[in-house]
Amino acid sequence: MSKIDWSSRFGTLVHDVARVYSRRFDRRARGNFDLTRAQCRVLVMLHRYGVQTQAELAERMELTPMALVRLLDRLREKGLVRRERDPHDKRAHLLYLTQASEAKIDTIVAFANGVERDALADLTPAERAELSRLLGKVLANLTRAEAEGPASAKPASGTRDAGRLNQETPPD
């Protein structure tokens, strides 16, 4: 079996970039706003999509309902989110931003832009555009494959892995 350079594998790189980016955002957000990255994300999603149920937001954020409830409880304690029963469905709760959180949105977005700018600092504008374009293509590929169902056991024909055993190139 050949030696694999895990550090240059796509999945490893994407995971590591996401982990370090998220950690940096989280630490700076806690220091600047006393909010976590996840809490900022809830506020931005409510701002972007407007009033919605907890179930809709949990699905949109790909969180379990319990994980979202913990985030919402903390945001409610800070006076940033309001939760009310849905008048049309007594089992559901509608989520609203408060005036205090509406006032923070522009600051949070500017802050997020700064974290992104730091992460991409050594890239030229053309490289940034190319990175976005390529990641968009990867996302489209994965989204399409996910919609098509479970992955097949063999690589697609025409790929560099076609005809090789999957053990040689483990998934990331």
Short mmCIF file of the C-alpha atoms (twelve columns), coordinates in Angstrom:
data_MODEL
# 
_entry.id   MODEL 
# 
loop_
_atom_site.group_PDB 
_atom_site.id 
_atom_site.type_symbol 
_atom_site.label_atom_id 
_atom_site.label_alt_id 
_atom_site.label_comp_id 
_atom_site.label_asym_id 
_atom_site.label_seq_id 
_atom_site.Cartn_x 
_atom_site.Cartn_y 
_atom_site.Cartn_z 
_atom_site.pdbx_PDB_model_num 
ATOM 1   C CA . MET A 1   0.000   0.000  0.000   1 
ATOM 2   C CA . SER A 2   1.409   3.385  -0.973  1 
ATOM 3   C CA . LYS A 3   1.997   6.105  1.588   1 
ATOM 4   C CA . ILE A 4   -0.749  8.716  1.499   1 
ATOM 5   C CA . ASP A 5   -0.061  12.407 2.057   1 
ATOM 6   C CA . TRP A 6   -3.190  13.175 4.082   1 
ATOM 7   C CA . SER A 7   -2.344  16.859 4.422   1 
ATOM 8   C CA . SER A 8   -2.882  17.499 0.717   1 
ATOM 9   C CA . ARG A 9   -6.099  15.501 0.315   1 
ATOM 10  C CA . PHE A 10  -9.126  17.589 -0.561  1 
ATOM 11  C CA . GLY A 11  -11.337 16.377 2.299   1 
ATOM 12  C CA . THR A 12  -8.586  16.883 4.863   1 
ATOM 13  C CA . LEU A 13  -7.879  20.400 3.612   1 
ATOM 14  C CA . VAL A 14  -11.551 21.394 3.568   1 
ATOM 15  C CA . HIS A 15  -12.046 19.992 7.060   1 
ATOM 16  C CA . ASP A 16  -8.937  21.714 8.437   1 
ATOM 17  C CA . VAL A 17  -9.785  25.056 6.813   1 
ATOM 18  C CA . ALA A 18  -13.339 24.903 8.182   1 
ATOM 19  C CA . ARG A 19  -12.127 23.933 11.663  1 
ATOM 20  C CA . VAL A 20  -9.485  26.677 11.931  1 
ATOM 21  C CA . TYR A 21  -11.736 29.307 10.305  1 
ATOM 22  C CA . SER A 22  -14.601 28.440 12.656  1 
ATOM 23  C CA . ARG A 23  -12.340 28.481 15.713  1 
ATOM 24  C CA . ARG A 24  -10.871 31.864 14.752  1 
ATOM 25  C CA . PHE A 25  -14.334 33.331 14.076  1 
ATOM 26  C CA . ASP A 26  -15.665 31.921 17.343  1 
ATOM 27  C CA . ARG A 27  -12.835 33.296 19.490  1 
ATOM 28  C CA . ARG A 28  -13.032 36.743 17.941  1 
ATOM 29  C CA . ALA A 29  -16.852 36.844 18.090  1 
ATOM 30  C CA . ARG A 30  -16.796 35.930 21.777  1 
ATOM 31  C CA . GLY A 31  -14.336 38.747 22.410  1 
ATOM 32  C CA . ASN A 32  -16.156 41.348 20.307  1 
ATOM 33  C CA . PHE A 33  -19.837 40.508 20.868  1 
ATOM 34  C CA . ASP A 34  -19.988 37.907 23.640  1 
ATOM 35  C CA . LEU A 35  -21.561 35.651 21.016  1 
ATOM 36  C CA . THR A 36  -20.415 32.358 19.544  1 
ATOM 37  C CA . ARG A 37  -20.099 31.742 15.835  1 
ATOM 38  C CA . ALA A 38  -23.177 29.510 16.026  1 
ATOM 39  C CA . GLN A 39  -25.170 32.268 17.745  1 
ATOM 40  C CA . CYS A 40  -24.085 34.790 15.097  1 
ATOM 41  C CA . ARG A 41  -25.176 32.313 12.451  1 
ATOM 42  C CA . VAL A 42  -28.651 32.009 14.014  1 
ATOM 43  C CA . LEU A 43  -29.040 35.794 13.998  1 
ATOM 44  C CA . VAL A 44  -27.869 36.118 10.396  1 
ATOM 45  C CA . MET A 45  -30.171 33.288 9.246   1 
ATOM 46  C CA . LEU A 46  -33.155 34.910 10.961  1 
ATOM 47  C CA . HIS A 47  -32.252 38.233 9.369   1 
ATOM 48  C CA . ARG A 48  -31.785 36.666 5.942   1 
ATOM 49  C CA . TYR A 49  -34.922 34.488 5.890   1 
ATOM 50  C CA . GLY A 50  -37.194 36.396 8.279   1 
ATOM 51  C CA . VAL A 51  -39.656 34.959 10.764  1 
ATOM 52  C CA . GLN A 52  -39.621 31.165 10.703  1 
ATOM 53  C CA . THR A 53  -40.376 28.206 12.915  1 
ATOM 54  C CA . GLN A 54  -37.751 26.521 15.040  1 
ATOM 55  C CA . ALA A 55  -38.108 23.417 12.877  1 
ATOM 56  C CA . GLU A 56  -37.482 25.412 9.689   1 
ATOM 57  C CA . LEU A 57  -34.416 27.093 11.158  1 
ATOM 58  C CA . ALA A 58  -33.026 23.809 12.525  1 
ATOM 59  C CA . GLU A 59  -33.377 22.226 9.090   1 
ATOM 60  C CA . ARG A 60  -31.888 25.245 7.330   1 
ATOM 61  C CA . MET A 61  -28.898 25.240 9.697   1 
ATOM 62  C CA . GLU A 62  -28.598 21.435 9.667   1 
ATOM 63  C CA . LEU A 63  -28.889 21.266 13.460  1 
ATOM 64  C CA . THR A 64  -30.850 18.946 15.672  1 
ATOM 65  C CA . PRO A 65  -33.862 20.622 17.275  1 
ATOM 66  C CA . MET A 66  -32.226 20.241 20.721  1 
ATOM 67  C CA . ALA A 67  -28.988 21.888 19.599  1 
ATOM 68  C CA . LEU A 68  -30.967 24.806 18.188  1 
ATOM 69  C CA . VAL A 69  -33.041 25.155 21.375  1 
ATOM 70  C CA . ARG A 70  -29.836 25.548 23.417  1 
ATOM 71  C CA . LEU A 71  -28.631 28.294 21.060  1 
ATOM 72  C CA . LEU A 72  -32.023 30.019 21.126  1 
ATOM 73  C CA . ASP A 73  -32.190 29.884 24.926  1 
ATOM 74  C CA . ARG A 74  -28.839 31.670 25.188  1 
ATOM 75  C CA . LEU A 75  -29.853 34.259 22.582  1 
ATOM 76  C CA . ARG A 76  -33.182 34.823 24.341  1 
ATOM 77  C CA . GLU A 77  -31.354 35.352 27.659  1 
ATOM 78  C CA . LYS A 78  -29.269 38.040 25.923  1 
ATOM 79  C CA . GLY A 79  -32.423 39.693 24.565  1 
ATOM 80  C CA . LEU A 80  -31.539 38.954 20.934  1 
ATOM 81  C CA . VAL A 81  -34.278 36.495 19.915  1 
ATOM 82  C CA . ARG A 82  -37.983 36.292 20.678  1 
ATOM 83  C CA . ARG A 83  -39.854 32.988 20.511  1 
ATOM 84  C CA . GLU A 84  -43.671 32.909 20.259  1 
ATOM 85  C CA . ARG A 85  -46.235 30.199 19.668  1 
ATOM 86  C CA . ASP A 86  -47.362 29.954 16.064  1 
ATOM 87  C CA . PRO A 87  -51.027 31.056 16.040  1 
ATOM 88  C CA . HIS A 88  -51.719 28.573 13.224  1 
ATOM 89  C CA . ASP A 89  -49.928 25.604 14.821  1 
ATOM 90  C CA . LYS A 90  -49.829 25.484 18.617  1 
ATOM 91  C CA . ARG A 91  -47.032 22.881 18.497  1 
ATOM 92  C CA . ALA A 92  -44.660 25.242 16.673  1 
ATOM 93  C CA . HIS A 93  -42.745 28.311 17.795  1 
ATOM 94  C CA . LEU A 94  -42.012 31.288 15.547  1 
ATOM 95  C CA . LEU A 95  -38.655 33.013 15.893  1 
ATOM 96  C CA . TYR A 96  -38.138 36.759 15.685  1 
ATOM 97  C CA . LEU A 97  -35.132 39.017 15.940  1 
ATOM 98  C CA . THR A 98  -35.392 41.732 18.565  1 
ATOM 99  C CA . GLN A 99  -34.514 45.381 18.012  1 
ATOM 100 C CA . ALA A 100 -31.245 44.735 19.852  1 
ATOM 101 C CA . SER A 101 -30.257 41.960 17.445  1 
ATOM 102 C CA . GLU A 102 -31.406 43.888 14.362  1 
ATOM 103 C CA . ALA A 103 -29.007 46.635 15.456  1 
ATOM 104 C CA . LYS A 104 -26.129 44.103 15.624  1 
ATOM 105 C CA . ILE A 105 -26.608 42.476 12.211  1 
ATOM 106 C CA . ASP A 106 -24.577 44.984 10.182  1 
ATOM 107 C CA . THR A 107 -21.777 44.807 12.748  1 
ATOM 108 C CA . ILE A 108 -21.794 40.994 12.694  1 
ATOM 109 C CA . VAL A 109 -21.701 40.948 8.881   1 
ATOM 110 C CA . ALA A 110 -18.834 43.470 8.820   1 
ATOM 111 C CA . PHE A 111 -17.027 41.382 11.426  1 
ATOM 112 C CA . ALA A 112 -17.544 38.192 9.354   1 
ATOM 113 C CA . ASN A 113 -16.224 40.001 6.279   1 
ATOM 114 C CA . GLY A 114 -13.106 40.896 8.278   1 
ATOM 115 C CA . VAL A 115 -12.507 37.295 9.343   1 
ATOM 116 C CA . GLU A 116 -12.923 36.214 5.715   1 
ATOM 117 C CA . ARG A 117 -10.575 38.966 4.536   1 
ATOM 118 C CA . ASP A 118 -7.932  37.747 7.022   1 
ATOM 119 C CA . ALA A 119 -8.328  34.147 5.845   1 
ATOM 120 C CA . LEU A 120 -7.912  35.121 2.190   1 
ATOM 121 C CA . ALA A 121 -5.290  37.834 2.757   1 
ATOM 122 C CA . ASP A 122 -2.540  36.217 0.680   1 
ATOM 123 C CA . LEU A 123 -4.781  35.561 -2.325  1 
ATOM 124 C CA . THR A 124 -5.101  37.960 -5.222  1 
ATOM 125 C CA . PRO A 125 -8.608  39.041 -6.244  1 
ATOM 126 C CA . ALA A 126 -8.338  36.650 -9.211  1 
ATOM 127 C CA . GLU A 127 -7.322  33.775 -6.909  1 
ATOM 128 C CA . ARG A 128 -10.227 34.553 -4.571  1 
ATOM 129 C CA . ALA A 129 -12.652 34.490 -7.484  1 
ATOM 130 C CA . GLU A 130 -11.149 31.233 -8.767  1 
ATOM 131 C CA . LEU A 131 -11.314 29.640 -5.313  1 
ATOM 132 C CA . SER A 132 -14.988 30.607 -4.999  1 
ATOM 133 C CA . ARG A 133 -15.713 29.325 -8.491  1 
ATOM 134 C CA . LEU A 134 -13.990 25.989 -7.880  1 
ATOM 135 C CA . LEU A 135 -15.575 25.453 -4.474  1 
ATOM 136 C CA . GLY A 136 -18.950 26.261 -6.040  1 
ATOM 137 C CA . LYS A 137 -18.356 23.508 -8.596  1 
ATOM 138 C CA . VAL A 138 -17.365 21.040 -5.873  1 
ATOM 139 C CA . LEU A 139 -20.490 21.957 -3.903  1 
ATOM 140 C CA . ALA A 140 -22.651 21.454 -6.992  1 
ATOM 141 C CA . ASN A 141 -21.032 18.043 -7.624  1 
ATOM 142 C CA . LEU A 142 -21.602 16.914 -4.048  1 
ATOM 143 C CA . THR A 143 -25.155 18.269 -3.936  1 
ATOM 144 C CA . ARG A 144 -26.004 16.482 -7.164  1 
ATOM 145 C CA . ALA A 145 -24.415 13.230 -5.963  1 
ATOM 146 C CA . GLU A 146 -26.261 13.465 -2.651  1 
ATOM 147 C CA . ALA A 147 -29.573 13.937 -4.459  1 
ATOM 148 C CA . GLU A 148 -28.865 10.884 -6.618  1 
ATOM 149 C CA . GLY A 149 -28.619 8.626  -3.580  1 
ATOM 150 C CA . PRO A 150 -25.930 6.534  -1.907  1 
ATOM 151 C CA . ALA A 151 -22.487 6.581  -3.466  1 
ATOM 152 C CA . SER A 152 -21.561 3.568  -5.513  1 
ATOM 153 C CA . ALA A 153 -18.708 1.358  -4.344  1 
ATOM 154 C CA . LYS A 154 -16.647 1.975  -7.458  1 
ATOM 155 C CA . PRO A 155 -15.223 5.267  -8.748  1 
ATOM 156 C CA . ALA A 156 -16.902 6.907  -11.715 1 
ATOM 157 C CA . SER A 157 -15.364 5.980  -15.045 1 
ATOM 158 C CA . GLY A 158 -12.968 8.556  -16.357 1 
ATOM 159 C CA . THR A 159 -11.652 9.494  -12.916 1 
ATOM 160 C CA . ARG A 160 -8.061  8.907  -11.980 1 
ATOM 161 C CA . ASP A 161 -9.235  6.317  -9.425  1 
ATOM 162 C CA . ALA A 162 -11.238 4.271  -11.946 1 
ATOM 163 C CA . GLY A 163 -10.061 0.701  -11.918 1 
ATOM 164 C CA . ARG A 164 -8.069  1.036  -8.687  1 
ATOM 165 C CA . LEU A 165 -9.048  -0.528 -5.407  1 
ATOM 166 C CA . ASN A 166 -10.707 1.896  -3.043  1 
ATOM 167 C CA . GLN A 167 -8.363  0.781  -0.232  1 
ATOM 168 C CA . GLU A 168 -5.506  2.577  -1.978  1 
ATOM 169 C CA . THR A 169 -7.314  5.897  -1.874  1 
ATOM 170 C CA . PRO A 170 -9.428  6.006  1.277   1 
ATOM 171 C CA . PRO A 171 -12.167 8.599  1.420   1 
ATOM 172 C CA . ASP A 172 -11.491 11.857 3.218   1 
# 
